[in-house]
Structures are given as structure tokens and as C-alpha cells.
Amino acid sequence: MQKTGKRRRREVNASLVLIALTVLLGTALTWLAITPNRTTRQTRDGSSIVPVPVGDLVLYRNPDLPIQQRVDDLISRMTLGEKLSQLVSNSPAIERLDIPKYNWWTEGLHGVKGPLAGASTTAFPQAIGMAATWDTDLIQRVADAIAEEARALHHFYARAGRRSKSTGLTLWAPNINIFRDPRWGRGQETYGEDPYLTSRLGVAYVRGLQGKDPRYLKTIATPKHFAVHSGPEVGRHGFNATANERDLRETYLPAFRACVIEGQAYSVMCAYNALNGSPCCGSERLLTKILRSEWGFEGCVVADCGAVDEMREDHGAVETEAAAAALATLSGCDLACYWGPHSAWRRAVEQGLLTETDIDRALERVLKVRFRLGLFDPLEIVPYAQIPEDVLDCRAHRNLALRTARESIVLLKNDAGTLPLSKTLRSIAVIGPNADDPGNALLGSYHSQPEHRVTPLEGIRSAVGSATEVSYAVGCPRVQVDQSESSTLMLEQNIAEAARLASRADIVILCLGLSTRDEGFEGTPGLEGEEMGTDVPGFSGGDRTDLRLPASQDRLLRALHSTGKPIVLVLLNGSALAVNWADRHCPAILEAWYPGQEGGTAIAEVLFGDYNPAGRLPITFYRSVDDLPPYPEYSMSGRTYRYFEGEVLYAFGHGLSYTQFQYSSLSIQPNRIQSGERIVVAVTVQNVGTRAGDEVVQLYLTDLEASAPVPIRSLQGFRRVHLEPGEQKHIVFELAPRQMSLINSDMQRVIEPGAFEVSVGGKQPGVRGSIDAASTEMAVGRFELWGEVLEVD
């Protein structure tokens, strides 16, 4: 296990003690801040003098009153300058009104990212790995644990008077953009390429973050980036995504709609890019007509950092900062993650571009967030304010991270029962640049800093007995940056040494893949991620230009294969890899993603059979970048399993097991319905193998007689179930009318009469590729809709 040692723990403890010593003073200051009798000052805004009442509890501090009444009261007491100060992410304190400083920026993608010194928080698997679990209940539990840690951090530091970035309760997650192209470096932050899977996991994550209390929200979820945002990273601040209405409604918007309507997300982040010529943070259609009018969103819209001024600077939509501020506010953006002061909004008011009523409307939404969090109420009546600091990176959360990592691992290939391995092997060679990196090859982007981490090498060493020799070599860097003769010679020497190590072992466990930064390997750049400076063969600016493994890793793989020893390939990465050669020559391949702090343990448990893998791919693994449309094009034609007609390496929904499952008794009731009615699909799944294991039951729907372009097939239901050997379960899905709808030639959502095909099984139906024969069988049936065309929405 990766340990920082006694010295690190002493430093952590000392830091916590120093912070705790300030709690008493912070508590006293907090008591003064909530005592209305102490304020007799007045503040001046222009020529207006605004008195502050004394005596009885002011209305906005009365927790027994409705939030709307409290917000209205507070706004009525604020000067224009005070109002404007609260519309930026680093909102200053307003002492005369007892409003403390608040920083809105806290990342919670798969753990609370970047807390202040002295705090360790749990690092769960990266979002793409969580998507591979296909387990909504688990993902909601993960989000709930992250919210617990965010609450504990917030109140701990608030008591000490520290309210900086990453200590707030407004979490800028989940990222529910569609991973439409595997070249996008931030695709690892998403739940994959499918709108239905992304919707279900997104709703679960939002519910977990926000909690179940009827009065207070645990934290605030902020689905992002609204909308149609998925690269390129280079030039993203001024990029214009062009998408037709059909793709918008059938691919790019459904997850946001679900998170708002079903998940009741109380915040949304608008994106940097423009959509069809209109910057997203200045799009009245997106932020007002669709988000608020169509979906009934009542929360706060926050702009991505710097996005407001970039409407001027990068998009050229307006000429001045004031005009940019006005465009954002009038379009429905309430809060700016802004690098500068709020002076642009003041100038907008002075120039007549905004009225104070416009400011009040945005401020009302912003303040409601803080009231829903209980930040204006006594701590003793806010249930989540009592969460203790010992939940941070606690044993229960580490166990949850381990379970999530286990469920995320996808067994891509397993010829002749190569896996699971015996724990009594004489010798194992663990090789590769991702085998013992405790940094971003393990954790992925936007990660926290857990004190406890387990790399694949450490997990393997802990799993086997003392009689098994486990040797290790890096073998090569993830990518060869320096192409000089001396660097190439060193690479050859390292590969040769790794091959000698492999030749003496019974089996080779080869850990390859990508990373998001240069932790662990000095001089090696991060390969995929957000707007990075990477410019090496196959990678550019955080995005990828090639789907293959970097050349240095490919050379290592081929050299090890030449030894004749069997290779189990373990991939750690955040996007699809075209490992075509490995698929032909390695008997077993695991996809482990960026598995989080417990990733090494989970990988070892799968390798040695302590856990039966059941993860499923949330993305398509293509054979070549040549199979893809041009990266900047946002048309869905030819993209993802829903529209791609070629042969793939590993299909969306693919994943093998150490046992076998059988499907039977498919029932579709009724099999002929009128447009607008629901339908029930049921199937029996049985474990016909000798090991207990999970199966991911997947339901796909195909419209056989559509009058307009529709997907080849679409995921419309899934369920992860556990089955003991011989056990069977009856799985029931209900399809709502909207799931049978399409966007017609008039760009209206309608339900048409016609025939539909239903396919249920442990994989995607109709896939051509090397893995098809190894996949489980499908149960297939049909039903028919009759009646008139029915308009939806």
C-alpha cells in the first residue's frame, strides 16, 4: 500500500491541530455574526442610506419563515453594490448583514477535490469507471459519501473562519456531457456515450449529493456543461458547436433534462462553447426557454470560470465586459465564476444595459441556494451540519471506493480461462508505466488527495502468498517525449530489462494505458485531460489524435510477447484504446479505468478470482481513428453505438464474466398498444455457471418503421443483479411512451404507429466484431403501436 509514513501523518495531525485551535475564536466570531443586536451601523450606496434594523430577529434570519419571504427580506436590505458582490463565485462577506464570505467553487466529480492542507478525502474511481458499474444504487451511495465529506469539511473550516475554494457546499458535478468522440480528453469525467445511461447515473448522482431531507439540501449538485460540450480542448473558449435539433433533443439534452426534472438539481453550469452561434452562457434559448420554461428549473445557473467575459474576448458576441455581463444575466445566467471583480455588472447597470430588477432576479436564485443549504440557520437545526470530520477518507468510504472499483472493472477478453490466476504461481512479472503510479494513472483528473492509495503492483503483492515471487519493472515511459538517440537507447535498454524479467516469470501482468498528469514519472507529460499543454505524437492539448497505445508502450508489449510468456494486459485509462494487436496476442485483457485509491486491491481481486468481474463498457472501443468523423463536427451521424455501422473492437455494453448466464421467458405485455400507452417487458435470467457473479441485464429498443432518422438501437433499460450458481431472477422493465418517441421532420417529438424490436441480454445486440461470439445470448421480441401520431411535450 502507498503510505506517506509517520512523518506525513505527524504533519497532517499538526495541521489539523493548528486549524482546530482557531475554532474557539471562529465560534465566537460566528456568534457575533448571527446576533442582530450588535449592528447599529449604516452603509451608503450613492446617495441612499440603508439602515440596518436592531432588536428582534430580522426576517431573513428566522428559520420558521418560508425561504421566499426570507430571501425577499434580505434583498430589500442590500445596496446595489452588496447585491453585485454576491453574483461572483468568490462572494465576500457583508458584515453589516451578517452574511459570511462564501466560495462557490468546490469540485466533487469523484471525491471532494483539493481540500485545504491537512485533510484527506476519499478518491473514488473516475466518473467513466463509475459508469462502467451500470449500478445506479451504488453511484447514489458514492455521491452521498462525497456529500458527507464535503459537509464535514465545510463546517470544520467554517468554524475556523476559513471559507476558501473547495470548502463550500456547491459541488460542480456531475459532468453529464456525452462522450461522443473518444479523442476528447475530458471524456473520462463523463458517464460515457449513451444519453440513457448518462441520464440514469446522473440522476442518481444528483440525488446522492443533495440528500433526502425535505427542508435542507446536503450539498448542491451542478450538472455541467450545459450544453453540447465535448471538445476540442484546444480553442474551447471560443468554439462554436453546430448541432441540429434532432441531435440536440435525442443526444445532447436528455441527461440534463433528467437531472433537472427527476433529480431536481438545484444548480446547472453553462458551458464555454457556443451552440449554433450563440455562447451557451448568453443563450436565452438554453438558459430560459429550455431550462426554466420547458423543464421548470428553479435553481441557480453558474457560468464556467471566465465564460462570461469570453463571450466578448473569444466569441466576439459583444464588444465590452459590461455588455457580456448584461448578456449573461438577461439570458438567465445568475452567477459568474469570475477571475476579476464584479465591476462589469455595475457598469452594465450604469450604462442602462441592466436594471436593478434584473440583478435582483439573479440574486434571488443565488441566495435561495444558500438558504436551502441552511447557511443562514442555526447549525443545531440543520441535520447535515452535525456530520463529524472523522468521515473524511474513513474506513466505510474506503470500502465503498473498493466496491466501486471492483464493479467498474471490465473483462474485455479471457481466452481459455486464463483468468482467474492461481495465487500459488511460482513467479509473476508486473511490468508497465501504470503498474506502480499512485498519482493520476490511479486517480484520474479532478481527484482528491487521499492519504491511503493502493497501486496495481501493491495489490498484486498483497494478494499472493509468500511463496510467489513478484518482480517489477517500469519497462518504458507512457510516451517517449525525447526522440534523441540517447533517449531511444535508454528506452531499448529498459524494454530489454523488462523482457529478461518476463522470461523468468510464469506469467506477465502488464499495466499500460494513459494518464492525466505527470505524477510518478518525471518528465512524462499528462496525456489526456482538460486543456493541457501536451503536444507529443498521438496527443494534443489534452485531446488525442490517435486511439492506439503510445509507441513506447506498444514496443514494450511486443517485446514481452516475444518471450513466449502469457500476458494479462491491464489497462488504466479514461477513454477507449484501439488495442487491436493486443486483442490478437494477449489471452486476457482487463479495463480498469482510473480506479481510485483502492484500485490496486480491486484489480488484484479480479485477477486472482476473489471477485467476479461484471463491469460493462459505457463507450465503444473503435479499431481506428479512421473510423471516426472529423472531431470538431457535432453531428451524431457515424458516432457512438447508436449511429456507427462499422465493425468495432469492443462494443458499448460489452463485458465478460467468470460464469455464464442464460435468458428465457421473454414477455412483452401488451404486444400491441395504442400510442401513448406504457409497455411492460419481463425476462428471466439464470446463472448457469459454477461461480456466483453479477449480470448487467440490458434492454435495447429499435424503431423498425420510423418516418425520420432514428438510432440503430438505443439502450432503454438496464439492471445489475447478483446471482448465485443456478439461481434465476425475473427482471421487469416498464417502457414509458417518451421512450418510443422520435424527432420528426418538423423537429417535433412525436410517437408514431409502427413496429418496435426489443432485445434483452447481457450485451448489445447485432454487434459485429471479435467479441460477439464470447458474449451472452439475447432474448428478442416485438411489439406494435397503433393509432394516430401523438405529439409529446
Short mmCIF file of N, CA and C in Angstrom, two decimals, residues 676-785:
data_model
loop_
_atom_site.label_atom_id
_atom_site.label_comp_id
_atom_site.label_asym_id
_atom_site.label_seq_id
_atom_site.Cartn_x
_atom_site.Cartn_y
_atom_site.Cartn_z
N GLY A 676 -49.02 6.28 -26.81
CA GLY A 676 -49.19 6.98 -25.54
C GLY A 676 -49.34 6.06 -24.37
N GLU A 677 -49.45 4.75 -24.60
CA GLU A 677 -49.57 3.79 -23.51
C GLU A 677 -48.19 3.23 -23.14
N ARG A 678 -48.12 2.68 -21.94
CA ARG A 678 -46.88 2.07 -21.46
C ARG A 678 -46.85 0.59 -21.84
N ILE A 679 -45.65 0.02 -21.77
CA ILE A 679 -45.49 -1.40 -22.07
C ILE A 679 -44.55 -2.01 -21.04
N VAL A 680 -44.80 -3.27 -20.68
CA VAL A 680 -44.00 -3.96 -19.68
C VAL A 680 -43.24 -5.10 -20.36
N VAL A 681 -41.92 -5.12 -20.16
CA VAL A 681 -41.05 -6.16 -20.70
C VAL A 681 -40.47 -6.94 -19.53
N ALA A 682 -40.58 -8.24 -19.57
CA ALA A 682 -40.05 -9.08 -18.49
C ALA A 682 -39.21 -10.21 -19.09
N VAL A 683 -38.21 -10.64 -18.35
CA VAL A 683 -37.34 -11.71 -18.81
C VAL A 683 -36.77 -12.44 -17.60
N THR A 684 -36.44 -13.70 -17.78
CA THR A 684 -35.80 -14.49 -16.72
C THR A 684 -34.33 -14.67 -17.07
N VAL A 685 -33.45 -14.39 -16.11
CA VAL A 685 -32.02 -14.60 -16.29
C VAL A 685 -31.53 -15.56 -15.23
N GLN A 686 -30.72 -16.51 -15.65
CA GLN A 686 -30.22 -17.55 -14.75
C GLN A 686 -28.71 -17.67 -14.85
N ASN A 687 -28.06 -17.86 -13.72
CA ASN A 687 -26.63 -18.15 -13.68
C ASN A 687 -26.46 -19.65 -13.91
N VAL A 688 -25.97 -20.03 -15.09
CA VAL A 688 -25.82 -21.43 -15.44
C VAL A 688 -24.37 -21.89 -15.29
N GLY A 689 -23.55 -21.05 -14.69
CA GLY A 689 -22.16 -21.41 -14.47
C GLY A 689 -21.92 -21.91 -13.06
N THR A 690 -20.63 -21.96 -12.68
CA THR A 690 -20.25 -22.54 -11.38
C THR A 690 -19.81 -21.51 -10.37
N ARG A 691 -19.77 -20.24 -10.75
CA ARG A 691 -19.36 -19.17 -9.84
C ARG A 691 -20.50 -18.19 -9.64
N ALA A 692 -20.58 -17.64 -8.44
CA ALA A 692 -21.51 -16.53 -8.22
C ALA A 692 -20.99 -15.30 -8.96
N GLY A 693 -21.91 -14.46 -9.39
CA GLY A 693 -21.47 -13.26 -10.09
C GLY A 693 -22.63 -12.34 -10.40
N ASP A 694 -22.29 -11.14 -10.83
CA ASP A 694 -23.27 -10.15 -11.25
C ASP A 694 -23.48 -10.25 -12.76
N GLU A 695 -24.71 -9.95 -13.17
CA GLU A 695 -25.02 -9.81 -14.58
C GLU A 695 -25.66 -8.44 -14.77
N VAL A 696 -25.31 -7.76 -15.85
CA VAL A 696 -25.94 -6.50 -16.20
C VAL A 696 -26.93 -6.77 -17.32
N VAL A 697 -28.20 -6.79 -16.97
CA VAL A 697 -29.27 -7.05 -17.93
C VAL A 697 -29.55 -5.76 -18.69
N GLN A 698 -29.45 -5.80 -20.02
CA GLN A 698 -29.58 -4.60 -20.84
C GLN A 698 -30.76 -4.75 -21.80
N LEU A 699 -31.57 -3.70 -21.90
CA LEU A 699 -32.71 -3.69 -22.82
C LEU A 699 -32.47 -2.62 -23.88
N TYR A 700 -32.53 -3.05 -25.15
CA TYR A 700 -32.36 -2.14 -26.28
C TYR A 700 -33.63 -2.13 -27.10
N LEU A 701 -33.94 -0.95 -27.64
CA LEU A 701 -35.15 -0.75 -28.43
C LEU A 701 -34.77 -0.25 -29.83
N THR A 702 -35.41 -0.83 -30.84
CA THR A 702 -35.20 -0.41 -32.22
C THR A 702 -36.54 -0.09 -32.86
N ASP A 703 -36.67 1.12 -33.41
CA ASP A 703 -37.86 1.52 -34.14
C ASP A 703 -37.71 1.02 -35.58
N LEU A 704 -38.54 0.06 -35.97
CA LEU A 704 -38.39 -0.60 -37.26
C LEU A 704 -39.06 0.14 -38.40
N GLU A 705 -39.97 1.08 -38.11
CA GLU A 705 -40.74 1.72 -39.17
C GLU A 705 -40.79 3.23 -39.01
N ALA A 706 -39.72 3.83 -38.53
CA ALA A 706 -39.70 5.27 -38.28
C ALA A 706 -39.77 6.06 -39.57
N SER A 707 -40.44 7.20 -39.52
CA SER A 707 -40.56 8.07 -40.69
C SER A 707 -39.41 9.07 -40.78
N ALA A 708 -38.56 9.11 -39.77
CA ALA A 708 -37.43 10.04 -39.73
C ALA A 708 -36.20 9.28 -39.22
N PRO A 709 -35.02 9.86 -39.38
CA PRO A 709 -33.82 9.18 -38.90
C PRO A 709 -33.88 8.91 -37.40
N VAL A 710 -33.55 7.68 -37.02
CA VAL A 710 -33.53 7.27 -35.61
C VAL A 710 -32.27 6.44 -35.38
N PRO A 711 -31.87 6.24 -34.13
CA PRO A 711 -30.71 5.40 -33.84
C PRO A 711 -30.91 3.97 -34.35
N ILE A 712 -29.79 3.30 -34.62
CA ILE A 712 -29.84 1.89 -34.99
C ILE A 712 -30.50 1.09 -33.87
N ARG A 713 -30.13 1.40 -32.67
CA ARG A 713 -30.73 0.84 -31.45
C ARG A 713 -30.41 1.78 -30.31
N SER A 714 -31.20 1.73 -29.26
CA SER A 714 -30.97 2.60 -28.12
C SER A 714 -31.19 1.83 -26.82
N LEU A 715 -30.26 2.00 -25.90
CA LEU A 715 -30.45 1.46 -24.56
C LEU A 715 -31.65 2.15 -23.91
N GLN A 716 -32.60 1.36 -23.38
CA GLN A 716 -33.78 1.93 -22.74
C GLN A 716 -34.08 1.29 -21.38
N GLY A 717 -33.16 0.47 -20.89
CA GLY A 717 -33.32 -0.12 -19.57
C GLY A 717 -32.11 -0.95 -19.22
N PHE A 718 -31.77 -1.03 -17.95
CA PHE A 718 -30.69 -1.91 -17.51
C PHE A 718 -30.86 -2.19 -16.02
N ARG A 719 -30.31 -3.32 -15.59
CA ARG A 719 -30.39 -3.71 -14.19
C ARG A 719 -29.18 -4.58 -13.86
N ARG A 720 -28.43 -4.22 -12.83
CA ARG A 720 -27.32 -5.07 -12.39
C ARG A 720 -27.83 -5.96 -11.26
N VAL A 721 -27.71 -7.28 -11.43
CA VAL A 721 -28.23 -8.22 -10.45
C VAL A 721 -27.15 -9.23 -10.08
N HIS A 722 -27.23 -9.72 -8.84
CA HIS A 722 -26.29 -10.75 -8.38
C HIS A 722 -27.00 -12.09 -8.37
N LEU A 723 -26.31 -13.11 -8.88
CA LEU A 723 -26.89 -14.45 -8.97
C LEU A 723 -25.89 -15.49 -8.48
N GLU A 724 -26.33 -16.33 -7.56
CA GLU A 724 -25.54 -17.48 -7.15
C GLU A 724 -25.62 -18.55 -8.25
N PRO A 725 -24.72 -19.54 -8.26
CA PRO A 725 -24.80 -20.60 -9.27
C PRO A 725 -26.16 -21.28 -9.25
N GLY A 726 -26.77 -21.39 -10.41
CA GLY A 726 -28.08 -22.00 -10.52
C GLY A 726 -29.25 -21.08 -10.22
N GLU A 727 -29.00 -19.92 -9.63
CA GLU A 727 -30.09 -19.01 -9.26
C GLU A 727 -30.62 -18.29 -10.49
N GLN A 728 -31.92 -18.01 -10.48
CA GLN A 728 -32.52 -17.23 -11.54
C GLN A 728 -33.38 -16.11 -10.96
N LYS A 729 -33.52 -15.03 -11.72
CA LYS A 729 -34.33 -13.90 -11.29
C LYS A 729 -35.19 -13.42 -12.45
N HIS A 730 -36.36 -12.92 -12.08
CA HIS A 730 -37.31 -12.38 -13.05
C HIS A 730 -37.14 -10.87 -13.07
N ILE A 731 -36.72 -10.32 -14.18
CA ILE A 731 -36.42 -8.90 -14.31
C ILE A 731 -37.53 -8.22 -15.11
N VAL A 732 -38.04 -7.12 -14.59
CA VAL A 732 -39.15 -6.42 -15.22
C VAL A 732 -38.74 -4.98 -15.56
N PHE A 733 -39.01 -4.56 -16.78
CA PHE A 733 -38.79 -3.19 -17.23
C PHE A 733 -40.14 -2.61 -17.68
N GLU A 734 -40.33 -1.32 -17.43
CA GLU A 734 -41.50 -0.63 -17.94
C GLU A 734 -41.04 0.48 -18.87
N LEU A 735 -41.53 0.46 -20.09
CA LEU A 735 -41.17 1.47 -21.08
C LEU A 735 -42.26 2.54 -21.12
N ALA A 736 -41.85 3.79 -20.89
CA ALA A 736 -42.78 4.91 -20.94
C ALA A 736 -42.98 5.36 -22.38
N PRO A 737 -44.08 6.04 -22.66
CA PRO A 737 -44.33 6.49 -24.04
C PRO A 737 -43.19 7.31 -24.63
N ARG A 738 -42.58 8.16 -23.82
CA ARG A 738 -41.50 9.01 -24.34
C ARG A 738 -40.35 8.18 -24.89
N GLN A 739 -40.12 6.99 -24.34
CA GLN A 739 -39.04 6.13 -24.80
C GLN A 739 -39.30 5.57 -26.19
N MET A 740 -40.52 5.66 -26.67
CA MET A 740 -40.87 5.19 -28.00
C MET A 740 -41.00 6.34 -29.00
N SER A 741 -40.65 7.54 -28.60
CA SER A 741 -40.84 8.72 -29.44
C SER A 741 -39.63 8.98 -30.34
N LEU A 742 -39.81 9.89 -31.28
CA LEU A 742 -38.73 10.32 -32.16
C LEU A 742 -38.92 11.80 -32.49
N ILE A 743 -37.91 12.40 -33.09
CA ILE A 743 -38.00 13.77 -33.59
C ILE A 743 -38.30 13.69 -35.08
N ASN A 744 -39.46 14.20 -35.48
CA ASN A 744 -39.88 14.05 -36.87
C ASN A 744 -39.24 15.11 -37.77
N SER A 745 -39.67 15.15 -39.01
CA SER A 745 -39.07 16.07 -39.98
C SER A 745 -39.37 17.52 -39.66
N ASP A 746 -40.41 17.77 -38.86
CA ASP A 746 -40.72 19.13 -38.42
C ASP A 746 -40.04 19.47 -37.11
N MET A 747 -39.13 18.60 -36.66
CA MET A 747 -38.38 18.77 -35.42
C MET A 747 -39.30 18.79 -34.19
N GLN A 748 -40.39 18.02 -34.27
CA GLN A 748 -41.29 17.83 -33.13
C GLN A 748 -41.09 16.43 -32.57
N ARG A 749 -41.20 16.31 -31.25
CA ARG A 749 -41.14 14.98 -30.64
C ARG A 749 -42.52 14.35 -30.72
N VAL A 750 -42.60 13.20 -31.38
CA VAL A 750 -43.88 12.53 -31.58
C VAL A 750 -43.73 11.03 -31.35
N ILE A 751 -44.89 10.39 -31.12
CA ILE A 751 -44.97 8.93 -31.07
C ILE A 751 -45.77 8.49 -32.28
N GLU A 752 -45.13 7.64 -33.10
CA GLU A 752 -45.75 7.19 -34.35
C GLU A 752 -46.21 5.75 -34.22
N PRO A 753 -47.25 5.37 -34.94
CA PRO A 753 -47.59 3.95 -35.03
C PRO A 753 -46.51 3.21 -35.80
N GLY A 754 -46.36 1.92 -35.47
CA GLY A 754 -45.35 1.11 -36.15
C GLY A 754 -44.83 0.01 -35.28
N ALA A 755 -43.88 -0.77 -35.79
CA ALA A 755 -43.33 -1.92 -35.10
C ALA A 755 -42.00 -1.57 -34.42
N PHE A 756 -41.77 -2.17 -33.25
CA PHE A 756 -40.53 -1.99 -32.49
C PHE A 756 -39.96 -3.35 -32.14
N GLU A 757 -38.63 -3.43 -32.13
CA GLU A 757 -37.94 -4.65 -31.69
C GLU A 757 -37.31 -4.42 -30.33
N VAL A 758 -37.51 -5.37 -29.44
CA VAL A 758 -36.94 -5.32 -28.09
C VAL A 758 -35.90 -6.42 -27.97
N SER A 759 -34.70 -6.08 -27.53
CA SER A 759 -33.63 -7.06 -27.30
C SER A 759 -33.16 -6.94 -25.86
N VAL A 760 -33.15 -8.08 -25.15
CA VAL A 760 -32.74 -8.09 -23.75
C VAL A 760 -31.65 -9.13 -23.57
N GLY A 761 -30.56 -8.73 -22.91
CA GLY A 761 -29.46 -9.66 -22.66
C GLY A 761 -28.32 -8.99 -21.94
N GLY A 762 -27.19 -9.66 -21.88
CA GLY A 762 -26.03 -9.12 -21.18
C GLY A 762 -25.09 -8.36 -22.08
N LYS A 763 -25.58 -7.94 -23.24
CA LYS A 763 -24.74 -7.23 -24.20
C LYS A 763 -25.64 -6.42 -25.11
N GLN A 764 -25.01 -5.72 -26.05
CA GLN A 764 -25.72 -5.01 -27.09
C GLN A 764 -25.98 -5.97 -28.26
N PRO A 765 -27.17 -5.96 -28.83
CA PRO A 765 -27.46 -6.89 -29.93
C PRO A 765 -26.85 -6.43 -31.25
N GLY A 766 -26.71 -7.37 -32.15
CA GLY A 766 -26.38 -7.05 -33.53
C GLY A 766 -24.99 -6.51 -33.76
N VAL A 767 -24.05 -6.80 -32.86
CA VAL A 767 -22.71 -6.23 -32.98
C VAL A 767 -21.82 -7.16 -33.79
N ARG A 768 -21.09 -6.58 -34.74
CA ARG A 768 -20.10 -7.33 -35.48
C ARG A 768 -18.72 -7.04 -34.89
N GLY A 769 -17.96 -8.08 -34.60
CA GLY A 769 -16.62 -7.88 -34.05
C GLY A 769 -16.12 -9.15 -33.40
N SER A 770 -14.87 -9.12 -32.97
CA SER A 770 -14.23 -10.32 -32.45
C SER A 770 -14.85 -10.81 -31.15
N ILE A 771 -15.53 -9.93 -30.42
CA ILE A 771 -16.04 -10.32 -29.11
C ILE A 771 -17.45 -10.87 -29.18
N ASP A 772 -18.10 -10.82 -30.33
CA ASP A 772 -19.52 -11.16 -30.38
C ASP A 772 -19.77 -12.60 -29.96
N ALA A 773 -18.92 -13.52 -30.40
CA ALA A 773 -19.14 -14.92 -30.10
C ALA A 773 -19.00 -15.23 -28.62
N ALA A 774 -18.21 -14.43 -27.92
CA ALA A 774 -17.98 -14.68 -26.50
C ALA A 774 -19.06 -14.09 -25.61
N SER A 775 -19.94 -13.29 -26.17
CA SER A 775 -20.95 -12.61 -25.39
C SER A 775 -22.14 -13.51 -25.12
N THR A 776 -22.93 -13.12 -24.11
CA THR A 776 -24.08 -13.90 -23.75
C THR A 776 -25.18 -13.76 -24.78
N GLU A 777 -26.13 -14.70 -24.76
CA GLU A 777 -27.21 -14.70 -25.72
C GLU A 777 -28.20 -13.58 -25.45
N MET A 778 -29.08 -13.32 -26.43
CA MET A 778 -30.09 -12.28 -26.31
C MET A 778 -31.48 -12.90 -26.41
N ALA A 779 -32.44 -12.26 -25.74
CA ALA A 779 -33.85 -12.58 -25.91
C ALA A 779 -34.46 -11.46 -26.73
N VAL A 780 -35.13 -11.78 -27.81
CA VAL A 780 -35.60 -10.78 -28.76
C VAL A 780 -37.10 -10.95 -29.01
N GLY A 781 -37.82 -9.83 -29.05
CA GLY A 781 -39.24 -9.86 -29.34
C GLY A 781 -39.68 -8.56 -29.99
N ARG A 782 -40.98 -8.46 -30.29
CA ARG A 782 -41.51 -7.27 -30.95
C ARG A 782 -42.83 -6.85 -30.32
N PHE A 783 -43.15 -5.57 -30.51
CA PHE A 783 -44.49 -5.08 -30.19
C PHE A 783 -44.86 -4.04 -31.23
N GLU A 784 -46.15 -3.69 -31.25
CA GLU A 784 -46.65 -2.76 -32.27
C GLU A 784 -47.44 -1.64 -31.62
N LEU A 785 -47.21 -0.43 -32.11
CA LEU A 785 -48.01 0.73 -31.73
C LEU A 785 -49.04 1.00 -32.82
#
